[in-house]
PDB file of C-alpha atoms in Angstrom:
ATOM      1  CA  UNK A   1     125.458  90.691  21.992  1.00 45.00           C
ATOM      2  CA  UNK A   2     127.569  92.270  25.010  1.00 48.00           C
ATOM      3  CA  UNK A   3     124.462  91.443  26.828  1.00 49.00           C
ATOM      4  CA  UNK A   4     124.088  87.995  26.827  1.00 48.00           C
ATOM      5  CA  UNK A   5     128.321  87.951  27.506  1.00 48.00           C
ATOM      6  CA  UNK A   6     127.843  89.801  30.325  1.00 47.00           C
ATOM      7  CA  UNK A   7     125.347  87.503  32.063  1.00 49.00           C
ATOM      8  CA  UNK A   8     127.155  84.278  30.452  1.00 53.00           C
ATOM      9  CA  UNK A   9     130.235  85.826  32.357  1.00 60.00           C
ATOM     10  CA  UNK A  10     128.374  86.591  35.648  1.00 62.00           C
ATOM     11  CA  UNK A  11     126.958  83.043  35.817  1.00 73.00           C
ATOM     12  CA  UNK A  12     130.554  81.433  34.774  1.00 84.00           C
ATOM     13  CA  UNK A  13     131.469  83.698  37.653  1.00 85.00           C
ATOM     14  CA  UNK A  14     129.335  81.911  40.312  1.00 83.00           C
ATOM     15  CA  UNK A  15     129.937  78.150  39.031  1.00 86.00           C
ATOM     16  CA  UNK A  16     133.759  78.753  39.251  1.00 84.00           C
ATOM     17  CA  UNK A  17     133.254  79.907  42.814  1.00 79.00           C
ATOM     18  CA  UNK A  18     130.742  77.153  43.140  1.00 81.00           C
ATOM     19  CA  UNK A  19     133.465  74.084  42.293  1.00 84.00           C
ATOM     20  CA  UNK A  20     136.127  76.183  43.742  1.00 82.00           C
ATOM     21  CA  UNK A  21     135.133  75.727  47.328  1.00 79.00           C
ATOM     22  CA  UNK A  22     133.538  71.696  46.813  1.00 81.00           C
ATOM     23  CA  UNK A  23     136.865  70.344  44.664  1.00 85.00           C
ATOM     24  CA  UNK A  24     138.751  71.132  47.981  1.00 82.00           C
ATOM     25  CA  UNK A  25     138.547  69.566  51.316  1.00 85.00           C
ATOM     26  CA  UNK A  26     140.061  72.325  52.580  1.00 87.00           C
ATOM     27  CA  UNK A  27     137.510  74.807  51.761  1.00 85.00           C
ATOM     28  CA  UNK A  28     134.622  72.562  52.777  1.00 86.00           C
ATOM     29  CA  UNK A  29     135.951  72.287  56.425  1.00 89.00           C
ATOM     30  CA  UNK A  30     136.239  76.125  56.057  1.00 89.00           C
ATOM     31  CA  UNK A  31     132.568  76.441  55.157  1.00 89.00           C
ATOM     32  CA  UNK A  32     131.397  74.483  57.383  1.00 91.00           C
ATOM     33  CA  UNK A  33     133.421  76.055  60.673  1.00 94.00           C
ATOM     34  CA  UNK A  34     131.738  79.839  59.187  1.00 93.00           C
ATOM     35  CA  UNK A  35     128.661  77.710  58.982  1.00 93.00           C
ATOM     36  CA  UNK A  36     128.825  76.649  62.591  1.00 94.00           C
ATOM     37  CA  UNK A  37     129.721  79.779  64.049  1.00 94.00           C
ATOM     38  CA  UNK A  38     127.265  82.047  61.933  1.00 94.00           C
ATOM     39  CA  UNK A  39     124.437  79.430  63.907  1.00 92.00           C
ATOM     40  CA  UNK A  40     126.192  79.896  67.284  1.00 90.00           C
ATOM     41  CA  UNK A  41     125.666  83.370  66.891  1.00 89.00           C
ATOM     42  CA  UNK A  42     122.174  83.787  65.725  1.00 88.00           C
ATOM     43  CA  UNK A  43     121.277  80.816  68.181  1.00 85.00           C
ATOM     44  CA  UNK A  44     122.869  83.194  71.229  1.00 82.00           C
ATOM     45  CA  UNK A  45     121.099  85.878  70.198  1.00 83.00           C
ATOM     46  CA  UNK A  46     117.626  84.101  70.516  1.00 80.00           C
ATOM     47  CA  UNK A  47     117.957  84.025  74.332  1.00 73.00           C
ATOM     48  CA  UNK A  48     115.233  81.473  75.971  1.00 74.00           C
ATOM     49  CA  UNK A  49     114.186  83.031  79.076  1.00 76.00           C
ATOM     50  CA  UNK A  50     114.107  80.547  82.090  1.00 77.00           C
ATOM     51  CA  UNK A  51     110.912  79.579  83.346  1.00 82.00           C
ATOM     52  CA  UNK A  52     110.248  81.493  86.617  1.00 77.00           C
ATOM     53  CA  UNK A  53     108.892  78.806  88.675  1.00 77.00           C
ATOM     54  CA  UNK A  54     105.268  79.345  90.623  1.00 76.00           C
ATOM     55  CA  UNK A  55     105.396  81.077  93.627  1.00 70.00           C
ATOM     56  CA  UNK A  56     104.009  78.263  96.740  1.00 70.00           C
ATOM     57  CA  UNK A  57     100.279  78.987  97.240  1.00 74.00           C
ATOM     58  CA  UNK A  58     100.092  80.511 100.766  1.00 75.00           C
ATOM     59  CA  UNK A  59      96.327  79.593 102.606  1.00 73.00           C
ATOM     60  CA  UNK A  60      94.027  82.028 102.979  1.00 75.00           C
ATOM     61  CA  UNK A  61      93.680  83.620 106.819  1.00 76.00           C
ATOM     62  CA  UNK A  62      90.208  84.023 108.263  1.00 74.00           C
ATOM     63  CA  UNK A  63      90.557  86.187 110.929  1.00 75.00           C
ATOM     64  CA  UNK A  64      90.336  89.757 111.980  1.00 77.00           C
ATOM     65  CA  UNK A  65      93.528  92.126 112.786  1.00 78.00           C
ATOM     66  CA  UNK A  66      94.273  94.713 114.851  1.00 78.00           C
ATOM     67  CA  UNK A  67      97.076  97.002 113.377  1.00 78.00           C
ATOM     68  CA  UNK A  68      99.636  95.722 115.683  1.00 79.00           C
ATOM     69  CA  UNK A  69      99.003  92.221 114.212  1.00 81.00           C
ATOM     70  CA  UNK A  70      98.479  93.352 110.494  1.00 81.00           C
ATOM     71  CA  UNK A  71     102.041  95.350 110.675  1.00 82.00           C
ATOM     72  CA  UNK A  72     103.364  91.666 110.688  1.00 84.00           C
ATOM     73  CA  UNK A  73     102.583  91.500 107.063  1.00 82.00           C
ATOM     74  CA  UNK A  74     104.603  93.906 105.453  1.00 82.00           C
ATOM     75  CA  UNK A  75     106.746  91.629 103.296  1.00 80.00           C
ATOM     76  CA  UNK A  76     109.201  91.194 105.430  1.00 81.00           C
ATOM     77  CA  UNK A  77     108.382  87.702 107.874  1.00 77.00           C
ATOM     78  CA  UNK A  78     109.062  84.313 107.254  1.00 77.00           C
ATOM     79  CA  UNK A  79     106.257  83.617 104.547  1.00 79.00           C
ATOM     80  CA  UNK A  80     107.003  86.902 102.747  1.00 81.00           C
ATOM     81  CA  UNK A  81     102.546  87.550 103.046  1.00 85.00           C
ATOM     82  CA  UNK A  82     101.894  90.840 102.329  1.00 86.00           C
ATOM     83  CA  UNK A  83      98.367  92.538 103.652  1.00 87.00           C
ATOM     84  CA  UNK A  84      96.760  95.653 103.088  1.00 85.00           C
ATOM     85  CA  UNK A  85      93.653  97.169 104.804  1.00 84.00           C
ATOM     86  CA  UNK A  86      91.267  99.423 102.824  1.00 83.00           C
ATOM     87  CA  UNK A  87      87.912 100.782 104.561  1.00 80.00           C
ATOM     88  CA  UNK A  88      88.022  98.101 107.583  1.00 80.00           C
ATOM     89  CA  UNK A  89      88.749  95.203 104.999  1.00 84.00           C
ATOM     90  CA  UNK A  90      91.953  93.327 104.904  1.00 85.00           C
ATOM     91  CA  UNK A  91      93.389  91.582 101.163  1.00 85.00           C
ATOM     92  CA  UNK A  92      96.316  90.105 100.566  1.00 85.00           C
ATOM     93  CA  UNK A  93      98.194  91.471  98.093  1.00 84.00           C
ATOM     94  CA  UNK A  94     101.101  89.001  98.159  1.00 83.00           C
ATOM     95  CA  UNK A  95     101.415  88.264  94.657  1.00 84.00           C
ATOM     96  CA  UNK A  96     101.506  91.720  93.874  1.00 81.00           C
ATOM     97  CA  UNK A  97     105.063  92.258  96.111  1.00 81.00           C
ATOM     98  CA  UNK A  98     106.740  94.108  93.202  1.00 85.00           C
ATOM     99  CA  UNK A  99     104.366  96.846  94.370  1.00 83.00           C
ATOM    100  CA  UNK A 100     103.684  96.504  98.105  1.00 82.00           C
ATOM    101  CA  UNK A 101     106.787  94.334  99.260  1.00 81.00           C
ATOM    102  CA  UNK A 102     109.690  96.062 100.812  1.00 84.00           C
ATOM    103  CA  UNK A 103     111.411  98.614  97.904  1.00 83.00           C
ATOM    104  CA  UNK A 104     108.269  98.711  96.245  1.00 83.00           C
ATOM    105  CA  UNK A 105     106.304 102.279  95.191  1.00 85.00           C
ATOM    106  CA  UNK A 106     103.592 101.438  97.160  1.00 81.00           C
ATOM    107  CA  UNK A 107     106.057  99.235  99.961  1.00 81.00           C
ATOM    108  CA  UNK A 108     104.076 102.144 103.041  1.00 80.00           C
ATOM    109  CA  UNK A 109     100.970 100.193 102.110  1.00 81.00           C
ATOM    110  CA  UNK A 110     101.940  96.901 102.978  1.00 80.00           C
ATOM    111  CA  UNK A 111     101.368  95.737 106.801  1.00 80.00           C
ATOM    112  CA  UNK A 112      99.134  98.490 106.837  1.00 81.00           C
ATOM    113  CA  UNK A 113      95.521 100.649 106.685  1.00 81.00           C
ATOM    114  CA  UNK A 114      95.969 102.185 103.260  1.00 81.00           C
ATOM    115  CA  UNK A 115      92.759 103.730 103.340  1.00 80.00           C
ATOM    116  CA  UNK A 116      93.807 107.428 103.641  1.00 77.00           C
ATOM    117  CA  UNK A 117      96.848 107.277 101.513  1.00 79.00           C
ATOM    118  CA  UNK A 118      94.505 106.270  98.811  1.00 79.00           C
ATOM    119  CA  UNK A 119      92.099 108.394  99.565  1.00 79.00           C
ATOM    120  CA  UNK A 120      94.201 111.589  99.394  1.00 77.00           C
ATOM    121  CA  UNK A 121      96.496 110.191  96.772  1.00 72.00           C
ATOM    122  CA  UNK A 122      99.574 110.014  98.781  1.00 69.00           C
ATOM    123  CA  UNK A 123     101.986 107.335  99.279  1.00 69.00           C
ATOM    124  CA  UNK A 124     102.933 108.148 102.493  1.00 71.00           C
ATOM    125  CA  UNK A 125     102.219 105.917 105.330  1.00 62.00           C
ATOM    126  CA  UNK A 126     100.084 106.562 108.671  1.00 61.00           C
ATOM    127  CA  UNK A 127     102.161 105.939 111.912  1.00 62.00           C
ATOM    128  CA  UNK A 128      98.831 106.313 113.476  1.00 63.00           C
ATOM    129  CA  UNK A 129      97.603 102.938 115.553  1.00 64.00           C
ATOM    130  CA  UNK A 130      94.395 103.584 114.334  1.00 64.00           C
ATOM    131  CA  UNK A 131      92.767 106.372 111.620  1.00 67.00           C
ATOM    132  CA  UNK A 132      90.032 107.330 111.910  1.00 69.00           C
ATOM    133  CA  UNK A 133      88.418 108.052 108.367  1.00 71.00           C
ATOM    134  CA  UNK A 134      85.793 110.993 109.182  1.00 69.00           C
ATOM    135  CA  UNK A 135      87.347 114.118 108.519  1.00 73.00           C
ATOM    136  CA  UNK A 136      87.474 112.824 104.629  1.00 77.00           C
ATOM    137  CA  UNK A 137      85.156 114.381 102.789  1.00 80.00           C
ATOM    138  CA  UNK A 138      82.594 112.680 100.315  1.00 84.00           C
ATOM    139  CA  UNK A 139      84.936 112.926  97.096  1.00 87.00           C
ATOM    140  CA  UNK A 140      88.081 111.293  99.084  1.00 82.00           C
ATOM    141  CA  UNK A 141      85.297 108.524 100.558  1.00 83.00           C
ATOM    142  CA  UNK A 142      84.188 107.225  97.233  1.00 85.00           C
ATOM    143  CA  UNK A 143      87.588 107.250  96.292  1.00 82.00           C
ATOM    144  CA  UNK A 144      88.381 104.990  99.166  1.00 81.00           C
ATOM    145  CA  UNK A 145      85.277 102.779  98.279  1.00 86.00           C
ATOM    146  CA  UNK A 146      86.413 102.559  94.841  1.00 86.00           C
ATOM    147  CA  UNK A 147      89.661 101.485  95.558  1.00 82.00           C
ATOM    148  CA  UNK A 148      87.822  98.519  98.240  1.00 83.00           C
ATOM    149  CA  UNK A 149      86.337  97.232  95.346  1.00 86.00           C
ATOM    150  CA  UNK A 150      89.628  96.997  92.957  1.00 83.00           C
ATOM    151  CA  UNK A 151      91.339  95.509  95.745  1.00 79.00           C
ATOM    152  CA  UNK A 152      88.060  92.969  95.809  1.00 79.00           C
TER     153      UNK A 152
END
């Protein structure tokens, strides 16, 4: 019998709350300001990120470089092109400028032969005009080759 009391109590409990806060105007305008700003919060909390637009295209170049021309692409010019040589082969490795652009872990590659940096795992760039590869030894050469292809 205290039981069903209890529970006839707890509901009573909830409909007097209930018609409490709808009889007055009052308390409706209430609810729905806490309503409103409970959304504004969880809506500011679901941060959109902006779209990042694309990055322009830049056309390919068909040519061959000297070093003195390939230090031009080092992130830094006009078009922000970024070029790396590996075994006697030059890519572009614009779109990865996080990496090889200026303040990048890997910025001593760009504009230049990476060749023995990745061969002897160093980051360190060559002030050399040219290097010539053949004091490597076979294990730092199929490194080099390896890396030719990833860069392909």
């Amino acid at each position: 019998m205290a039981d069903s009391t209890a529970t006839s109590d707890g509901s009573g409990l909830l409909t007097n709350l209930f018609l409490e806060i709808i009889e007055s105007p009052v308390n409706l305008l209430l609810l729905g300001i806490i309503t409103l700003l409970v959304y504004k919060i969880v809506k500011s909390r679901q941060k959109v990120p902006d779209p990042v637009p694309p990055e322009p295209e830049l056309p390919k170049i068909r040519k061959d470089f000297t070093v003195q021309e390939l230090k031009k692409y080092d992130g830094t010019g006009s078009d922000g092109r970024i070029l790396v040589a590996v075994n006697g082969k030059v890519f572009d490795v614009t779109k990865g400028k996080r990496f090889y652009g200026p303040g990048g872990p890997y910025s001593a590659f760009g504009g230049r032969d990476a060749s023995r940096g990745l061969a002897k795992f160093s980051v360190e760039s060559s002030n050399e005009e040219y290097d010539d590869l053949s004091d490597l030894n076979t294990m730092e050469m199929d490194s080099v080759r390896e890396w030719e292809m990833q860069f392909k």
